[in-house]
GROMACS .gro file of C-alpha atoms in nm:
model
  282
    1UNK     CA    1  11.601   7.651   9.404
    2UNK     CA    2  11.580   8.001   9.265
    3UNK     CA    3  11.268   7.954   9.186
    4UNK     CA    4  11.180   7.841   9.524
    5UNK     CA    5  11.303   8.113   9.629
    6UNK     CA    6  11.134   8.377   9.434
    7UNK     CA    7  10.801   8.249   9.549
    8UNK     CA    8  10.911   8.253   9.935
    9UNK     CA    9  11.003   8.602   9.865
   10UNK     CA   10  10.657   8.667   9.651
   11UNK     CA   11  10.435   8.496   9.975
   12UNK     CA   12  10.630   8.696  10.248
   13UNK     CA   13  10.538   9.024  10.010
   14UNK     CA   14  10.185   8.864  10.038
   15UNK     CA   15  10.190   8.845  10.379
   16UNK     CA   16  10.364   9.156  10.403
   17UNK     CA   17  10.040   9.333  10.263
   18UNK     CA   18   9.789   9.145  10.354
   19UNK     CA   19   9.853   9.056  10.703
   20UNK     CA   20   9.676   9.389  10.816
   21UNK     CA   21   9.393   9.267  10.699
   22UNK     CA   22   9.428   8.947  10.932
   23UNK     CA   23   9.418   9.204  11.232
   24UNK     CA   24   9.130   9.441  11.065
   25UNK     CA   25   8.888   9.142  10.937
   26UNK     CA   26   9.009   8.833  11.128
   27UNK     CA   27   9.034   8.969  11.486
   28UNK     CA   28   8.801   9.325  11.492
   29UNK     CA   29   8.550   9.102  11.237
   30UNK     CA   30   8.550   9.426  11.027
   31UNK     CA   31   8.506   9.339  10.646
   32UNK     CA   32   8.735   9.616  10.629
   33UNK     CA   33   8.781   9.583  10.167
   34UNK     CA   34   8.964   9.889  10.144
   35UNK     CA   35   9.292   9.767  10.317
   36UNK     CA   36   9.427   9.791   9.960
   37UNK     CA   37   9.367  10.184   9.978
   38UNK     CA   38   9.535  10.188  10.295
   39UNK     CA   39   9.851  10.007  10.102
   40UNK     CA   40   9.854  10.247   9.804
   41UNK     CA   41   9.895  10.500  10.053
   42UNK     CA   42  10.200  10.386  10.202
   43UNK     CA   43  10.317  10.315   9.812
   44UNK     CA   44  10.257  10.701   9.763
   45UNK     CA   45  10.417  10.814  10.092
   46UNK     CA   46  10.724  10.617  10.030
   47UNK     CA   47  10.729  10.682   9.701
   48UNK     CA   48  10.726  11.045   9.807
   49UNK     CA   49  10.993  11.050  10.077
   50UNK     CA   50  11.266  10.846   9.899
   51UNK     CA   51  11.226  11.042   9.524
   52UNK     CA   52  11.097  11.392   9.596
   53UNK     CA   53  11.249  11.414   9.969
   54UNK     CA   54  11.556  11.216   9.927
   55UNK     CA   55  11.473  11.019  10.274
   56UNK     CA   56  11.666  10.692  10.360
   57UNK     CA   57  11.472  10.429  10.213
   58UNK     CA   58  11.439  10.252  10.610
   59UNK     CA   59  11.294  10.575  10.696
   60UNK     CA   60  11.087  10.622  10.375
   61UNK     CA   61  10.945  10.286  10.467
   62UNK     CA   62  10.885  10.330  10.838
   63UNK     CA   63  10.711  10.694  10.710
   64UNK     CA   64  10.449  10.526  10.498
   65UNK     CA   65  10.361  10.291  10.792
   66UNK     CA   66  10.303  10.597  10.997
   67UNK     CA   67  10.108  10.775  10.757
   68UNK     CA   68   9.913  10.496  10.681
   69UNK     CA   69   9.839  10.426  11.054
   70UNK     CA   70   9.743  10.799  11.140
   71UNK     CA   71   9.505  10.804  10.846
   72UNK     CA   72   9.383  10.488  11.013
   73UNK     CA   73   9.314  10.659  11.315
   74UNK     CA   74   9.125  10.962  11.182
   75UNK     CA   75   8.909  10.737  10.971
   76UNK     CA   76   8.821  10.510  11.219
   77UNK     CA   77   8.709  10.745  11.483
   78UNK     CA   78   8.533  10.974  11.207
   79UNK     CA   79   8.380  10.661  10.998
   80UNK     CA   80   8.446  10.342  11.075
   81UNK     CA   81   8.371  10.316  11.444
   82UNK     CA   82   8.015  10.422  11.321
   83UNK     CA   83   7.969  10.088  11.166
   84UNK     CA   84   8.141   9.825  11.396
   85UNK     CA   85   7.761   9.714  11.498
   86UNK     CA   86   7.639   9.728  11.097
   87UNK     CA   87   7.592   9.426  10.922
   88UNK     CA   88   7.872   9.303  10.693
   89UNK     CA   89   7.670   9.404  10.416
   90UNK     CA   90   7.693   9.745  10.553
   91UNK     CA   91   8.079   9.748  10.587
   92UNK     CA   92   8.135   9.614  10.240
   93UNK     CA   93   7.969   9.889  10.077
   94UNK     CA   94   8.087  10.130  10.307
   95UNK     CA   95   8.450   9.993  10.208
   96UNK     CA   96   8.405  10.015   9.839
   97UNK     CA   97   8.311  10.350   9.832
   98UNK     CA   98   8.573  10.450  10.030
   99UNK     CA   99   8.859  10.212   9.751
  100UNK     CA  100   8.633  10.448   9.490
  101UNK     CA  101   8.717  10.773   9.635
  102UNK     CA  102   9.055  10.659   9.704
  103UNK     CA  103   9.203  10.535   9.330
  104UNK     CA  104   8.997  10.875   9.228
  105UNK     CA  105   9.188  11.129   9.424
  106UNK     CA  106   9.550  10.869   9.387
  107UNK     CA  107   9.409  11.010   9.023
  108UNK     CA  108   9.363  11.336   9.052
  109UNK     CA  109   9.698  11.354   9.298
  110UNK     CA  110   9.966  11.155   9.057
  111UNK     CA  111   9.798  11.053   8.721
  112UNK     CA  112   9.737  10.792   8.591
  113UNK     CA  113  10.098  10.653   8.541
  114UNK     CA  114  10.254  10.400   8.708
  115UNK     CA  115  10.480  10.551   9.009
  116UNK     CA  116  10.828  10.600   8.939
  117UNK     CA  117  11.034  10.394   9.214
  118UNK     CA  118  11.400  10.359   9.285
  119UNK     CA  119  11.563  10.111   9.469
  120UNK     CA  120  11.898  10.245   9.714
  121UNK     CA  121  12.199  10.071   9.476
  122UNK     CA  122  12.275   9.862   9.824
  123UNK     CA  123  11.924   9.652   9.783
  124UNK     CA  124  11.991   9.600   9.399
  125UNK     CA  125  12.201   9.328   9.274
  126UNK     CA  126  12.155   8.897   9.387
  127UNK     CA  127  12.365   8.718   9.601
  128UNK     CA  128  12.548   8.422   9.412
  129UNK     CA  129  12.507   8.091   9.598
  130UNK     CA  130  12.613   7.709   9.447
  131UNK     CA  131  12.249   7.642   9.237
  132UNK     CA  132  12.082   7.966   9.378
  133UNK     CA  133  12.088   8.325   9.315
  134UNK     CA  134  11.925   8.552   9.582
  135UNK     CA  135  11.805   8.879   9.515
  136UNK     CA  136  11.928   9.097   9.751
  137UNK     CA  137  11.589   9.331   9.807
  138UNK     CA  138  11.354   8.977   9.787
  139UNK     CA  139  11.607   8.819  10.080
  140UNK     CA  140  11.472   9.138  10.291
  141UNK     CA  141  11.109   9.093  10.241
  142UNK     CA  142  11.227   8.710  10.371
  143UNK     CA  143  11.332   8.885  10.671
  144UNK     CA  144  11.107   9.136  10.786
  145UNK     CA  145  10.807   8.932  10.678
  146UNK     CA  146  10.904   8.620  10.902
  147UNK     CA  147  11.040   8.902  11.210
  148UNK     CA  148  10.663   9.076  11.152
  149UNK     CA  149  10.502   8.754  11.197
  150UNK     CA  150  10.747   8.624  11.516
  151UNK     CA  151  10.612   8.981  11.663
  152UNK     CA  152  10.212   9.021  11.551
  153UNK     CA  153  10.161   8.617  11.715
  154UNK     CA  154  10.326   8.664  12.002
  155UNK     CA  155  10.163   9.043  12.060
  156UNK     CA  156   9.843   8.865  11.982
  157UNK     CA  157   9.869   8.572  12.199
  158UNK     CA  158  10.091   8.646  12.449
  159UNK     CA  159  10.007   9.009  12.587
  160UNK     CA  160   9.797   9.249  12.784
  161UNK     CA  161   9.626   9.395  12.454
  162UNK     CA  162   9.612   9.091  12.241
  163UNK     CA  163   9.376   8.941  12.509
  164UNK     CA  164   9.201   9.249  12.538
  165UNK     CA  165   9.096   9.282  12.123
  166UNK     CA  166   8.965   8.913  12.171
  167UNK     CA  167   8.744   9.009  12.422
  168UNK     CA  168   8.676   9.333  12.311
  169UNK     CA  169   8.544   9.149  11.989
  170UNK     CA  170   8.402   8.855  12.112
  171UNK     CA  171   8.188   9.055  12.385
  172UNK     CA  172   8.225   9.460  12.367
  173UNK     CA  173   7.944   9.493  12.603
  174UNK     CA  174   8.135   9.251  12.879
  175UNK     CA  175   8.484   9.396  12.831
  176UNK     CA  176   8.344   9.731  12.922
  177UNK     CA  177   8.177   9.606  13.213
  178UNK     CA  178   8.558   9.418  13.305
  179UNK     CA  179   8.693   9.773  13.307
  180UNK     CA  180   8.833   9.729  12.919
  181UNK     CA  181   8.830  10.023  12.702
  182UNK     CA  182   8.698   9.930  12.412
  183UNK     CA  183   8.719  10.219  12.190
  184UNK     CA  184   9.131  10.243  12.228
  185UNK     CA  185   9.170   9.895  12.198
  186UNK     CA  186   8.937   9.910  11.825
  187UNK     CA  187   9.173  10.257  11.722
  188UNK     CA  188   9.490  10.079  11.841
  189UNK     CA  189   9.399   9.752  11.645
  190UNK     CA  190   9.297   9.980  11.324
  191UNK     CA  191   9.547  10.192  11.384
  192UNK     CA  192   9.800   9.858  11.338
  193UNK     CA  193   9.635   9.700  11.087
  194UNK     CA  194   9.664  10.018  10.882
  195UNK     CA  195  10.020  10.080  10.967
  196UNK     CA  196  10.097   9.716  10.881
  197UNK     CA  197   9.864   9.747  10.508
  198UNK     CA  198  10.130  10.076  10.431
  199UNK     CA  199  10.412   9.879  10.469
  200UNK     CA  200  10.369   9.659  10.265
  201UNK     CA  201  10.258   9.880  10.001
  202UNK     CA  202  10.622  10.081  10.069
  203UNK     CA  203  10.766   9.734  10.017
  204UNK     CA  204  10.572   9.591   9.759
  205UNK     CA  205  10.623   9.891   9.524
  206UNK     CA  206  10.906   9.790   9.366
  207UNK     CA  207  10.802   9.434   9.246
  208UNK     CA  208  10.425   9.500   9.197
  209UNK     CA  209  10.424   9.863   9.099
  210UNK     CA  210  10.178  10.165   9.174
  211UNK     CA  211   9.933  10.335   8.985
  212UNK     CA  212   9.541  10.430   9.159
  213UNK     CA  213   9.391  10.061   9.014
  214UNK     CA  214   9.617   9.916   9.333
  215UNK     CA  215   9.333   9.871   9.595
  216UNK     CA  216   9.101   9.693   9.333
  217UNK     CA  217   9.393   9.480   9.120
  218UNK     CA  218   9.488   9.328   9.405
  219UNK     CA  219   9.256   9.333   9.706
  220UNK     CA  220   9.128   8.963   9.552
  221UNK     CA  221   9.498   8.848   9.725
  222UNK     CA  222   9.459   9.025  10.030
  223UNK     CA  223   9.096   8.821  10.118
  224UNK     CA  224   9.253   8.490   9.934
  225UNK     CA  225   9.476   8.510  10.228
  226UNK     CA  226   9.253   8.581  10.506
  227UNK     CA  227   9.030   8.299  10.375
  228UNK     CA  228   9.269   8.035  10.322
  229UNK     CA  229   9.473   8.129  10.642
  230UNK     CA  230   9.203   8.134  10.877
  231UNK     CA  231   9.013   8.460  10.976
  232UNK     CA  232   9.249   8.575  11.224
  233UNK     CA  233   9.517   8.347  11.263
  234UNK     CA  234   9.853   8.526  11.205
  235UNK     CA  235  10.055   8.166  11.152
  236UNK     CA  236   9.764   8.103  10.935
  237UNK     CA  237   9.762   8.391  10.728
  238UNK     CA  238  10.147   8.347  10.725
  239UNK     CA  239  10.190   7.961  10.632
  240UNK     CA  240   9.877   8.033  10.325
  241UNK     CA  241  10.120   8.339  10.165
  242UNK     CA  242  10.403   8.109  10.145
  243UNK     CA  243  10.204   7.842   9.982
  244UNK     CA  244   9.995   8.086   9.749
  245UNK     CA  245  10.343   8.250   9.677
  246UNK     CA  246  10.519   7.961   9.577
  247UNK     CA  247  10.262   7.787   9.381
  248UNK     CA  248  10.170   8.124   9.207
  249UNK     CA  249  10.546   8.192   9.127
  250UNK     CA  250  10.589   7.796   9.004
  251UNK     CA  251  10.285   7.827   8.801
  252UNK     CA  252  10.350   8.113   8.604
  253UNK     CA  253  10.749   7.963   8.542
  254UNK     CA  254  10.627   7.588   8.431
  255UNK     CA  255  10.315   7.685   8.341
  256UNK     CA  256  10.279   8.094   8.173
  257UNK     CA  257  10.010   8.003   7.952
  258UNK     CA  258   9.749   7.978   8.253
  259UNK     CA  259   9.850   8.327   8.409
  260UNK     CA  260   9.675   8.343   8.790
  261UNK     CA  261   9.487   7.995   8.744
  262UNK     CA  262   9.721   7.807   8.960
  263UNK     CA  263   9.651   8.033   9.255
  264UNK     CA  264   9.283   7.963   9.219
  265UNK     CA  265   9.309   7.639   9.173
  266UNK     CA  266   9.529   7.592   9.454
  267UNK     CA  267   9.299   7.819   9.665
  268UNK     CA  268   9.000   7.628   9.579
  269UNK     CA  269   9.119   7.267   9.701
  270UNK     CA  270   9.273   7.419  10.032
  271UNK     CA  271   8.906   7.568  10.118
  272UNK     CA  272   8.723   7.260   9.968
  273UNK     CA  273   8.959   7.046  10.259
  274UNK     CA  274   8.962   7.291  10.507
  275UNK     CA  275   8.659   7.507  10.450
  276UNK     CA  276   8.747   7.790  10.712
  277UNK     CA  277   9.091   7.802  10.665
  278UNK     CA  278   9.377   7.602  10.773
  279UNK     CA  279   9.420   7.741  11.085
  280UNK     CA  280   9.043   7.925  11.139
  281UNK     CA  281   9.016   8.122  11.529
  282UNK     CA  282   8.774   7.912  11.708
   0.00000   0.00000   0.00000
């Protein structure tokens, strides 16, 4: 059961970072490969504001998601907005130049060391339970992960703006003649998935560490996610970090010997069955 638990926790941190990339990829159909700078930042920030500044860690977390999102902004109005019409070819390059720049001036900025990160002493410590033991910080990522994903599939499906980034993507030229601005829908949706990609950096800090490789160690999760989820499919992206999480997690305990194989493998037969995702947007 602990270990059940563990991976629950390790595919809500999943989802947790890579859900951003659900909005950014899945529903603005932006290949949009440097989400994982976007997460480092919000690693940084909060890293920042709870060691150097002494910050509340709720508000240290809630900073890096605002930092992240207003960098967001700026780049997408400078630089990405530019490209929305480019090929996907176009974007990806774009995107790893940008992850380039980004790990170089993390670099230049903090070293090359891994970021020292503190835990408050009130998320440390488990949670005793008859055959489980709960850490106390993982049984938080449990919570805000499934509240974020209650609140991004209803926003998506069931309001003003949700309906308005579907059409905005499926049709720009349309929506513009339907009186939709396009343009503040695409900064608002960036600006989200942004926001949403330095959260989970802030949260993921502590169990996956942070040092400039972030963006490129683990931006293979972030599109296993998307991929096996469904391109823009919130449930989707939610329901494949669970499974990833808890297969990865159950691999690595049974199994140690074959590291990250088990999450390939188990990524391969999902796509193989369901070749655009379990729950693909049609």
């Amino acid at each position: 059961m602990t270990i059940l638990f563990d991976g629950i926790a390790a595919g809500m941190l999943l989802f947790l970072i890579s859900v951003g990339l659900s909005v950014t990829l899945g529903l603005m159909n932006f290949v949009n490969l440097a989400h994982g700078a976007f997460a480092m930042l919000g690693g940084y920030v909060c890293a920042i504001l709870l060691g150097n500044l002494g910050l509340p860690f709720p508000l240290a977390i809630l900073g890096a998601a605002a930092g992240a999102a207003v960098v967001g902004v700026i780049l997408e109005r400078t630089l990405y907005c530019r490209l929305y019409g480019a090929s996907h070819l176009d974007q990806v390059l774009f995107c790893i130049g940008l992850v380039f720049m980004s790990i170089s001036t993390a670099h230049f900025l903090f070293g090359a060391q891994q970021q020292p990160f503190a835990l408050p002493d009130y998320l440390q410590g488990q949670v005793h339970l008859p055959g489980l033991d709960i850490g106390v910080y993982r049984l938080l990522l449990v919570v805000i992960g499934a509240t974020l994903a209650w609140a991004l599939q209803a926003m998506v499906t069931r309001t003003r703006f949700g309906a308005q980034l579907r059409a905005a993507v499926d049709n720009p030229r349309t929506a513009r003649g339907l009186g939709i601005p396009v343009d503040r829908v695409f900064t608002l949706a960036f600006a989200l998935g942004s926001g949403l990609a330095g959260l989970g950096g802030a949260l993921g800090v502590e169990l996956l560490g942070l040092d400039p490789s972030f963006p490129i160690k683990y931006l293979v999760y972030f599109l296993i996610v998307v991929a096996v989820g469904g391109s823009g499919n919130i449930k989707g992206s939610l329901i494949a970090s669970l499974a990833l999480g808890i297969f990865d997690i159950g691999g690595k305990y049974y199994m140690p010997q074959t590291g990250a194989f088990v999450i390939y493998a188990v990524m391969i037969v999902m796509l193989i069955v369901r070749p655009r995702g379990l729950f693909a947007r049609t």
